[in-house]
Amino acid sequence: MTDTTNVIMTSTAKLSFKDGILYVEILEYADLDEKTLTEQFETRNKLIGDREFTVLVDARKNHNATREGREFMAKSDNPNRKALAIMTNNLAVKLIANFYIKINKPKTPTKLFNDIKEAEKWLKTFL
């Protein structure tokens, strides 16, 4: 997803950071619950420290985001996280992501995208 050399793997995602954007590529068949999202957040903190950032989640692969995971993600509050873009071309993931945005009401501005360049452009307006 990005050409940065600083890539860290978790059990559910590949994380990298470049130009203020944290790229999170969800792995095929990942199970996103509170435990695995906590692991991602801890890894994110190691990767970017206390810098301001936006997040681009590549959710094009099949995965499962549990109800508990969506609620945990929506309630998580990091004052340095300025915006979240979710990129997907998967109808099932789009439905879950729209549900997440409308029902879970994340604290961070969140938007769905089909195109990575459009997502990056939108995210850069928050930096």
mmCIF file of C-alpha atoms in Angstrom:
data_model
loop_
_atom_site.group_PDB
_atom_site.id
_atom_site.type_symbol
_atom_site.label_atom_id
_atom_site.label_comp_id
_atom_site.label_asym_id
_atom_site.label_seq_id
_atom_site.Cartn_x
_atom_site.Cartn_y
_atom_site.Cartn_z
ATOM 1 C CA MET A 1 0.000 0.000 0.000
ATOM 2 C CA THR A 2 2.875 2.353 0.699
ATOM 3 C CA ASP A 3 6.577 2.358 -0.114
ATOM 4 C CA THR A 4 7.771 3.189 3.375
ATOM 5 C CA THR A 5 10.385 0.840 4.789
ATOM 6 C CA ASN A 6 9.170 1.073 8.385
ATOM 7 C CA VAL A 7 6.496 -1.627 8.401
ATOM 8 C CA ILE A 8 5.279 -3.426 11.508
ATOM 9 C CA MET A 9 3.058 -6.498 11.437
ATOM 10 C CA THR A 10 0.430 -7.390 14.007
ATOM 11 C CA SER A 11 -1.713 -10.513 14.097
ATOM 12 C CA THR A 12 -4.405 -8.733 12.042
ATOM 13 C CA ALA A 13 -2.728 -5.932 10.070
ATOM 14 C CA LYS A 14 0.351 -4.444 8.453
ATOM 15 C CA LEU A 15 1.065 -0.909 9.720
ATOM 16 C CA SER A 16 3.298 1.750 8.182
ATOM 17 C CA PHE A 17 3.598 5.521 8.553
ATOM 18 C CA LYS A 18 4.406 8.100 5.879
ATOM 19 C CA ASP A 19 3.745 11.829 5.504
ATOM 20 C CA GLY A 20 1.388 11.979 8.488
ATOM 21 C CA ILE A 21 -0.710 9.015 7.360
ATOM 22 C CA LEU A 22 -0.787 5.739 9.261
ATOM 23 C CA TYR A 23 -1.504 3.012 6.723
ATOM 24 C CA VAL A 24 -3.300 -0.003 8.183
ATOM 25 C CA GLU A 25 -3.704 -2.909 5.794
ATOM 26 C CA ILE A 26 -6.126 -5.418 7.295
ATOM 27 C CA LEU A 27 -4.990 -8.976 6.659
ATOM 28 C CA GLU A 28 -7.177 -11.554 4.935
ATOM 29 C CA TYR A 29 -9.613 -13.215 7.383
ATOM 30 C CA ALA A 30 -8.499 -11.029 10.296
ATOM 31 C CA ASP A 31 -10.775 -10.997 13.327
ATOM 32 C CA LEU A 32 -10.990 -7.426 14.623
ATOM 33 C CA ASP A 33 -12.095 -7.454 18.241
ATOM 34 C CA GLU A 34 -11.048 -5.446 21.275
ATOM 35 C CA LYS A 35 -7.959 -7.594 21.873
ATOM 36 C CA THR A 36 -6.598 -7.374 18.317
ATOM 37 C CA LEU A 37 -7.442 -3.671 18.019
ATOM 38 C CA THR A 38 -5.603 -3.008 21.283
ATOM 39 C CA GLU A 39 -2.604 -4.770 19.748
ATOM 40 C CA GLN A 40 -2.901 -2.516 16.678
ATOM 41 C CA PHE A 41 -3.115 0.638 18.835
ATOM 42 C CA GLU A 42 -0.057 -0.368 20.871
ATOM 43 C CA THR A 43 1.878 -1.065 17.669
ATOM 44 C CA ARG A 44 0.724 2.250 16.216
ATOM 45 C CA ASN A 45 2.031 4.073 19.274
ATOM 46 C CA LYS A 46 5.448 2.432 18.860
ATOM 47 C CA LEU A 47 5.496 3.390 15.191
ATOM 48 C CA ILE A 48 4.456 7.055 15.390
ATOM 49 C CA GLY A 49 4.968 8.113 18.993
ATOM 50 C CA ASP A 50 3.211 11.350 19.939
ATOM 51 C CA ARG A 51 2.993 12.864 16.431
ATOM 52 C CA GLU A 52 -0.313 13.977 14.917
ATOM 53 C CA PHE A 53 -1.603 11.542 12.322
ATOM 54 C CA THR A 54 -4.466 10.440 10.129
ATOM 55 C CA VAL A 55 -5.336 6.826 9.354
ATOM 56 C CA LEU A 56 -5.996 5.079 6.058
ATOM 57 C CA VAL A 57 -7.433 1.614 6.649
ATOM 58 C CA ASP A 58 -7.212 -0.707 3.658
ATOM 59 C CA ALA A 59 -10.182 -2.967 4.339
ATOM 60 C CA ARG A 60 -10.422 -4.542 0.889
ATOM 61 C CA LYS A 61 -9.650 -8.064 2.105
ATOM 62 C CA ASN A 62 -12.248 -10.260 3.756
ATOM 63 C CA HIS A 63 -12.244 -9.835 7.520
ATOM 64 C CA ASN A 64 -14.546 -9.758 10.501
ATOM 65 C CA ALA A 65 -15.073 -6.701 12.694
ATOM 66 C CA THR A 66 -16.969 -7.808 15.769
ATOM 67 C CA ARG A 67 -19.584 -5.633 17.432
ATOM 68 C CA GLU A 68 -17.279 -5.321 20.434
ATOM 69 C CA GLY A 69 -14.426 -4.307 18.115
ATOM 70 C CA ARG A 70 -16.475 -1.627 16.345
ATOM 71 C CA GLU A 71 -17.651 -0.184 19.673
ATOM 72 C CA PHE A 72 -14.105 -0.194 21.043
ATOM 73 C CA MET A 73 -12.747 1.512 17.920
ATOM 74 C CA ALA A 74 -15.471 4.181 17.949
ATOM 75 C CA LYS A 75 -14.879 4.995 21.627
ATOM 76 C CA SER A 76 -11.096 5.051 21.365
ATOM 77 C CA ASP A 77 -9.916 8.579 21.709
ATOM 78 C CA ASN A 78 -6.474 9.656 20.633
ATOM 79 C CA PRO A 79 -6.199 13.452 20.417
ATOM 80 C CA ASN A 80 -3.408 13.081 17.851
ATOM 81 C CA ARG A 81 -5.623 11.089 15.445
ATOM 82 C CA LYS A 82 -7.208 13.696 13.182
ATOM 83 C CA ALA A 83 -9.196 11.623 10.657
ATOM 84 C CA LEU A 84 -9.881 8.073 9.493
ATOM 85 C CA ALA A 85 -10.390 6.936 5.897
ATOM 86 C CA ILE A 86 -11.639 3.429 5.199
ATOM 87 C CA MET A 87 -10.853 2.101 1.748
ATOM 88 C CA THR A 88 -12.856 -0.839 0.480
ATOM 89 C CA ASN A 89 -14.378 -2.267 -2.665
ATOM 90 C CA ASN A 90 -16.058 -5.106 -0.805
ATOM 91 C CA LEU A 91 -19.848 -4.708 -0.445
ATOM 92 C CA ALA A 92 -20.000 -6.560 2.879
ATOM 93 C CA VAL A 93 -17.236 -4.382 4.335
ATOM 94 C CA LYS A 94 -18.954 -1.240 2.984
ATOM 95 C CA LEU A 95 -22.133 -2.199 4.814
ATOM 96 C CA ILE A 96 -20.255 -2.809 8.069
ATOM 97 C CA ALA A 97 -18.232 0.411 7.662
ATOM 98 C CA ASN A 98 -21.373 2.473 6.995
ATOM 99 C CA PHE A 99 -22.979 0.872 10.039
ATOM 100 C CA TYR A 100 -19.851 1.755 12.059
ATOM 101 C CA ILE A 101 -19.969 5.392 10.918
ATOM 102 C CA LYS A 102 -23.722 5.887 11.401
ATOM 103 C CA ILE A 103 -24.405 3.771 14.484
ATOM 104 C CA ASN A 104 -21.122 3.684 16.424
ATOM 105 C CA LYS A 105 -20.422 7.368 15.625
ATOM 106 C CA PRO A 106 -16.617 7.441 15.879
ATOM 107 C CA LYS A 107 -15.089 10.492 17.596
ATOM 108 C CA THR A 108 -12.714 11.036 14.663
ATOM 109 C CA PRO A 109 -14.015 12.253 11.263
ATOM 110 C CA THR A 110 -14.452 9.044 9.254
ATOM 111 C CA LYS A 111 -15.220 8.513 5.587
ATOM 112 C CA LEU A 112 -15.375 5.615 3.099
ATOM 113 C CA PHE A 113 -13.368 5.593 -0.144
ATOM 114 C CA ASN A 114 -12.873 3.401 -3.210
ATOM 115 C CA ASP A 115 -9.707 5.167 -4.359
ATOM 116 C CA ILE A 116 -6.483 5.456 -2.356
ATOM 117 C CA LYS A 117 -5.448 8.794 -3.919
ATOM 118 C CA GLU A 118 -8.795 10.366 -2.995
ATOM 119 C CA ALA A 119 -8.506 9.000 0.543
ATOM 120 C CA GLU A 120 -4.977 10.395 0.913
ATOM 121 C CA LYS A 121 -6.072 13.776 -0.452
ATOM 122 C CA TRP A 122 -8.947 13.949 2.059
ATOM 123 C CA LEU A 123 -6.725 12.873 4.963
ATOM 124 C CA LYS A 124 -4.085 15.504 4.155
ATOM 125 C CA THR A 125 -6.685 18.256 4.683
ATOM 126 C CA PHE A 126 -6.589 17.355 8.409
ATOM 127 C CA LEU A 127 -2.812 17.703 8.780
#
